[in-house]
Amino acid sequence: MRLHRLDITAFGPFGAAQSVDFDELSAAGLFLLHGPTGAGKTSVLDAVCYALYGTVPGARQSGQGLTLRSDHAATATRTEVTLELTVAGRRLEVTRQPPWERPKKRGSGTTLEKAQTWLREYDTTTAAWKDLSRSHQEIGEEITQLLGMSREQFCQVVLLPQGDFARFLRADAEARGKLLGRLFDTHRFAEVEKRLAERRRAAEARVREGDAELLADAHRMQQAAGGAMELPELTPGEPGLAEAVIAAAAVARSTAREQLTIAHLRLTSAESAHAAAERVLDDARELDRLQRRFTEARERAARLEERADAHREAQARMERSRKAEAVAPALDLREATDAEHRRAAEAEVRARALLRNILEPAEGLTDAGAVSLAAAARRAAEELGGLESARRAEQRLAELLKEREGLERQERADEDVLQEAEAWLAGWDQTRTALQGVVESAQEAAARAEQLAVQRDPARRRLAAARQRDQLGRDVDDAQRQVLAATESAQKARAEWLDVKEQRLNGIAAELAAQLTDGEPCAVCGAVEHPAPARKDAGHVGRETEERALAAYQHADEQRTEAERRLGVVQRALAAAQGEAGDTPTEQLALQADELEQQYMEARAGASALSGAHEQLRQTEQERDRRVSAQQEAAVRAASRVARRDALDQERAALDAELTQARGAAGSVAARAAQLERRAALLTDAADTARAAEDTAQRLKDADARLADAAFRAGFETPQAAAAALLDDHAHRELQRRLDAWQSEEAAVRAVLAEADTAAAAQQPSADLASAERAAAEAGRRVREAASARDAAARRCTELDRLSARSAAGLRRLAPLREEYDRVARLASLTAGTSAENDRKMRLESYVLAARLEQVAAAATVRLQRMSSGRYTLVHSDDRTGRGRSGLGLHVVDAWTGRERDTSTLSGGETFFASLALALGLADVVTDEAGGVRLDTLFIDEGFGSLDDQTLDEVLDVLDSLRERDRSVGIVSHVADLRRRIHAQLEVVKGRSGSTLRQRGH
């Protein structure tokens, strides 16, 4: 990483815009950043850090946002920092503007504007800057990735704060660990320690959880055993818990099995007693049932005797019904025949009424019999069959008339098609010629537009370059006038400063005399007496006046330098524009560009019609083909219609003659056919109904004779008496049910009274059923109690077996967890430094940092030996320090005494160059750790005032040797002797209106 330029505006103590040319300062390899205390030397380094990371270093991080703004800046000037640098082979420019309270554009008061950031990269191919991003997050990630360092690492490695490293030398192991942890990013090793500790706690929790489950199962077994199991007082995690649980479970299972055997014997005895009681109860129940059965049979026999008369009457009624059933078929036949006869007579009356509406009285058919009506119906049907041919002729005639009308419509349509096609085709040649002309014109315009498009862009670029050339020419004139004015102002200010300086030198005796004191030697001659000291005259010039004149001259000279820089930028831009535009006047180039543009637009407008013209020509040709085809088809159809029309006329004449004869007096053949169809239908219906009425009358007479004969044979005097004796189905079923129920009840009573065991039971005393039931219930209760005790014992055994098996399985699952816990606990205590195996009680992160510290000490020793003339060497120590930990000790070996001692015993000067060597060594190690990013610019902040001349020379020689690696080192110090030793300087000048920067190269 190499810094090129830094621009600061309204930042920290700098009220106005300031610039630092690091390329000029770095040319000497070693440069000095000096100025009075509080002038703002550190603020220059803050600006570099802020440009890269958006924050300032260390304890000054609170100086963000509005507090970064200079109190000396004008209210309308915004705070801005721009840094140009090269990193990883890329030249970048970072610009940052913190948020600020600017005056409102309208009205009074202020408004807050957000922070802004720009990142640009210089493109060597185009020799111009190109924008990369304006996102704070993207720019921060890009810078961090390119540098390979965080802000803390950058502040320790590039902006070397000597005070921090002096404290680092005297710090304890814990403080060193914090600094090294930030620089080398060893938090991942601390995370390993943390993760191992978490895994140890998690494994321990799982082991305790397994022990808790095992102990819970043991308590459940204790409950299941009913107090027969004793457990020792153990907690999860204690040794011997599993063995105690397994042993207690074995004792509980054995006791439970003995209890189960006793309960089983008691249940067997209770079941035998219960069976005997059940047998006694069954005998009592049977005796009671037989006695009640005999009593119920005697009661049922008495009730049957009371209903005997009604039973005999029902039997007589059933006998008459059976005799009447022989007459029932004749009765049903007579009723059906009578109903059929009435229906046939009614149908005959309706048919003859309809027939009278179509017959003439003269025909004599209104009151004719069935035979005459059937003959008349046959005659009407024969006449109707003769009209079938006439119907077909009439249908064909309608089709002929319809087809004839269609031929006439086609003829009219074809005549219209022919006239329209002839009219359109008459102008075809002229239309085609015109459309082809349009197509050719559009094609020529398209070709002309392509040619003009090639010429248009170069003309536009030349015109733009010419306008830029004219503007830059005016800018060059303005810049030259500004350079002349700034040069005159600078020369005038320098002359005034030299005049003021000369006046002061002329009156310097008065200034020296004002400091004389009687009895003290003079600073010029050494005399202790001062007989005639010089006096200040009225026009005396003091030191303040000279400094104001010098500041005015420096400011004017800076303005001259800035004006010359701007003039050079504008002149280079003017040369580039002249090379592009040439010497042609801008007005002429504008006329040429406008003329090309006008021609191009006209050609494009003409070419835009090409597609439409092609399409219109294609559609017109298709229309012409369609018209010719339609003309030809119409001619063919006209020729075929003539022959068809003649054939239709001949067929029509023949059909008219046939239909005139068939229609008769009717309007049409269909009307005549309808008349005949209705006549034949009515005659047929009348004949059928008359014949049916005659048949049903004869069948009714036959049915009356058969009914009288059937009633007489069944024993009834009249058919009406037989009908009265009949029972319907419901009455017959009900009467038969009553007779059957009587017979069944009588048979059942006789059967019960005839049973020997029932009669014998009736002779015995009444059964004592209640006592037998009480004895059986008591025996059943004793069985249930014994069974419940047996089941409880069986469940206890089953539960104990289940819990024992689950405990055994839990022990098998817990075994690998215990092994894992032992392994993880050993690793966690080892990495945490608490294990007995870790002799030095060193944590893992401290071990890694110790390796880095050893590298830093080795790199620092190379420079420390040169600074101390080979006397001192830095070594890393693993000795325990504080609270028994070790790994981050740092000692110095004194070659003069051969002894090793702590770095806190170094003197002030020794501490400075030891901390400087440590800082440079740390920069090398961190650079390698960060990916080998080359650091070409370093800053060393303060500490040189504690060195003697010889040591200072040796330190400067070491710093100057850094140029061998093409590095530049900036020393930040206010030591006056360094101004004489280091020629390249950046001075910070403090003033009432804010600090300013003054730069001097080598």
PDB file of N, CA and C in Angstrom, residues 269-301:
ATOM      1  N   SER A 269     -58.125 -71.404  46.195  1.00  0.00           N
ATOM      2  CA  SER A 269     -59.034 -71.813  47.272  1.00  0.00           C
ATOM      3  C   SER A 269     -60.355 -71.066  47.195  1.00  0.00           C
ATOM      4  N   ALA A 270     -60.324 -69.781  46.949  1.00  0.00           N
ATOM      5  CA  ALA A 270     -61.553 -68.976  46.871  1.00  0.00           C
ATOM      6  C   ALA A 270     -62.403 -69.407  45.696  1.00  0.00           C
ATOM      7  N   GLU A 271     -61.794 -69.779  44.602  1.00  0.00           N
ATOM      8  CA  GLU A 271     -62.553 -70.210  43.423  1.00  0.00           C
ATOM      9  C   GLU A 271     -63.288 -71.521  43.697  1.00  0.00           C
ATOM     10  N   SER A 272     -62.695 -72.484  44.469  1.00  0.00           N
ATOM     11  CA  SER A 272     -63.360 -73.760  44.802  1.00  0.00           C
ATOM     12  C   SER A 272     -64.606 -73.502  45.657  1.00  0.00           C
ATOM     13  N   ALA A 273     -64.484 -72.632  46.680  1.00  0.00           N
ATOM     14  CA  ALA A 273     -65.632 -72.311  47.534  1.00  0.00           C
ATOM     15  C   ALA A 273     -66.727 -71.627  46.746  1.00  0.00           C
ATOM     16  N   HIS A 274     -66.332 -70.792  45.832  1.00  0.00           N
ATOM     17  CA  HIS A 274     -67.307 -70.063  45.020  1.00  0.00           C
ATOM     18  C   HIS A 274     -68.060 -71.025  44.099  1.00  0.00           C
ATOM     19  N   ALA A 275     -67.399 -72.035  43.573  1.00  0.00           N
ATOM     20  CA  ALA A 275     -68.067 -73.018  42.703  1.00  0.00           C
ATOM     21  C   ALA A 275     -69.122 -73.807  43.466  1.00  0.00           C
ATOM     22  N   ALA A 276     -68.827 -74.210  44.740  1.00  0.00           N
ATOM     23  CA  ALA A 276     -69.814 -74.944  45.550  1.00  0.00           C
ATOM     24  C   ALA A 276     -71.028 -74.086  45.835  1.00  0.00           C
ATOM     25  N   ALA A 277     -70.828 -72.807  46.174  1.00  0.00           N
ATOM     26  CA  ALA A 277     -71.951 -71.899  46.438  1.00  0.00           C
ATOM     27  C   ALA A 277     -72.791 -71.692  45.194  1.00  0.00           C
ATOM     28  N   GLU A 278     -72.156 -71.624  44.051  1.00  0.00           N
ATOM     29  CA  GLU A 278     -72.891 -71.442  42.796  1.00  0.00           C
ATOM     30  C   GLU A 278     -73.775 -72.652  42.499  1.00  0.00           C
ATOM     31  N   ARG A 279     -73.292 -73.870  42.845  1.00  0.00           N
ATOM     32  CA  ARG A 279     -74.117 -75.069  42.617  1.00  0.00           C
ATOM     33  C   ARG A 279     -75.354 -75.065  43.508  1.00  0.00           C
ATOM     34  N   VAL A 280     -75.192 -74.689  44.775  1.00  0.00           N
ATOM     35  CA  VAL A 280     -76.354 -74.592  45.678  1.00  0.00           C
ATOM     36  C   VAL A 280     -77.339 -73.561  45.164  1.00  0.00           C
ATOM     37  N   LEU A 281     -76.837 -72.445  44.672  1.00  0.00           N
ATOM     38  CA  LEU A 281     -77.717 -71.404  44.155  1.00  0.00           C
ATOM     39  C   LEU A 281     -78.451 -71.869  42.914  1.00  0.00           C
ATOM     40  N   ASP A 282     -77.797 -72.629  42.052  1.00  0.00           N
ATOM     41  CA  ASP A 282     -78.469 -73.147  40.852  1.00  0.00           C
ATOM     42  C   ASP A 282     -79.621 -74.085  41.231  1.00  0.00           C
ATOM     43  N   ASP A 283     -79.440 -74.980  42.270  1.00  0.00           N
ATOM     44  CA  ASP A 283     -80.498 -75.899  42.690  1.00  0.00           C
ATOM     45  C   ASP A 283     -81.689 -75.128  43.233  1.00  0.00           C
ATOM     46  N   ALA A 284     -81.427 -74.077  44.012  1.00  0.00           N
ATOM     47  CA  ALA A 284     -82.527 -73.278  44.577  1.00  0.00           C
ATOM     48  C   ALA A 284     -83.289 -72.568  43.478  1.00  0.00           C
ATOM     49  N   ARG A 285     -82.569 -72.032  42.522  1.00  0.00           N
ATOM     50  CA  ARG A 285     -83.226 -71.333  41.415  1.00  0.00           C
ATOM     51  C   ARG A 285     -84.109 -72.299  40.610  1.00  0.00           C
ATOM     52  N   GLU A 286     -83.660 -73.532  40.367  1.00  0.00           N
ATOM     53  CA  GLU A 286     -84.435 -74.503  39.589  1.00  0.00           C
ATOM     54  C   GLU A 286     -85.729 -74.891  40.327  1.00  0.00           C
ATOM     55  N   LEU A 287     -85.673 -75.148  41.664  1.00  0.00           N
ATOM     56  CA  LEU A 287     -86.856 -75.481  42.452  1.00  0.00           C
ATOM     57  C   LEU A 287     -87.857 -74.323  42.417  1.00  0.00           C
ATOM     58  N   ASP A 288     -87.346 -73.127  42.546  1.00  0.00           N
ATOM     59  CA  ASP A 288     -88.232 -71.949  42.523  1.00  0.00           C
ATOM     60  C   ASP A 288     -88.899 -71.798  41.166  1.00  0.00           C
ATOM     61  N   ARG A 289     -88.169 -72.094  40.105  1.00  0.00           N
ATOM     62  CA  ARG A 289     -88.731 -71.980  38.750  1.00  0.00           C
ATOM     63  C   ARG A 289     -89.848 -73.001  38.538  1.00  0.00           C
ATOM     64  N   LEU A 290     -89.667 -74.236  38.960  1.00  0.00           N
ATOM     65  CA  LEU A 290     -90.687 -75.277  38.762  1.00  0.00           C
ATOM     66  C   LEU A 290     -91.957 -74.966  39.553  1.00  0.00           C
ATOM     67  N   GLN A 291     -91.797 -74.511  40.796  1.00  0.00           N
ATOM     68  CA  GLN A 291     -92.966 -74.184  41.602  1.00  0.00           C
ATOM     69  C   GLN A 291     -93.758 -73.038  40.982  1.00  0.00           C
ATOM     70  N   ARG A 292     -93.045 -72.004  40.512  1.00  0.00           N
ATOM     71  CA  ARG A 292     -93.755 -70.899  39.871  1.00  0.00           C
ATOM     72  C   ARG A 292     -94.398 -71.356  38.565  1.00  0.00           C
ATOM     73  N   ARG A 293     -93.826 -72.278  37.823  1.00  0.00           N
ATOM     74  CA  ARG A 293     -94.367 -72.790  36.556  1.00  0.00           C
ATOM     75  C   ARG A 293     -95.685 -73.530  36.790  1.00  0.00           C
ATOM     76  N   PHE A 294     -95.754 -74.351  37.836  1.00  0.00           N
ATOM     77  CA  PHE A 294     -96.985 -75.106  38.133  1.00  0.00           C
ATOM     78  C   PHE A 294     -98.123 -74.158  38.510  1.00  0.00           C
ATOM     79  N   THR A 295     -97.805 -73.147  39.313  1.00  0.00           N
ATOM     80  CA  THR A 295     -98.824 -72.173  39.727  1.00  0.00           C
ATOM     81  C   THR A 295     -99.367 -71.413  38.524  1.00  0.00           C
ATOM     82  N   GLU A 296     -98.489 -70.962  37.609  1.00  0.00           N
ATOM     83  CA  GLU A 296     -98.921 -70.225  36.430  1.00  0.00           C
ATOM     84  C   GLU A 296     -99.787 -71.099  35.530  1.00  0.00           C
ATOM     85  N   ALA A 297     -99.499 -72.427  35.388  1.00  0.00           N
ATOM     86  CA  ALA A 297    -100.304 -73.331  34.541  1.00  0.00           C
ATOM     87  C   ALA A 297    -101.714 -73.468  35.082  1.00  0.00           C
ATOM     88  N   ARG A 298    -101.908 -73.578  36.402  1.00  0.00           N
ATOM     89  CA  ARG A 298    -103.237 -73.678  36.992  1.00  0.00           C
ATOM     90  C   ARG A 298    -104.048 -72.414  36.733  1.00  0.00           C
ATOM     91  N   GLU A 299    -103.402 -71.250  36.795  1.00  0.00           N
ATOM     92  CA  GLU A 299    -104.097 -69.981  36.529  1.00  0.00           C
ATOM     93  C   GLU A 299    -104.514 -69.874  35.066  1.00  0.00           C
ATOM     94  N   ARG A 300    -103.703 -70.292  34.128  1.00  0.00           N
ATOM     95  CA  ARG A 300    -104.017 -70.230  32.689  1.00  0.00           C
ATOM     96  C   ARG A 300    -105.179 -71.174  32.347  1.00  0.00           C
ATOM     97  N   ALA A 301    -105.273 -72.350  32.996  1.00  0.00           N
ATOM     98  CA  ALA A 301    -106.380 -73.296  32.731  1.00  0.00           C
ATOM     99  C   ALA A 301    -107.710 -72.694  33.153  1.00  0.00           C
TER     100      ALA A 301
END
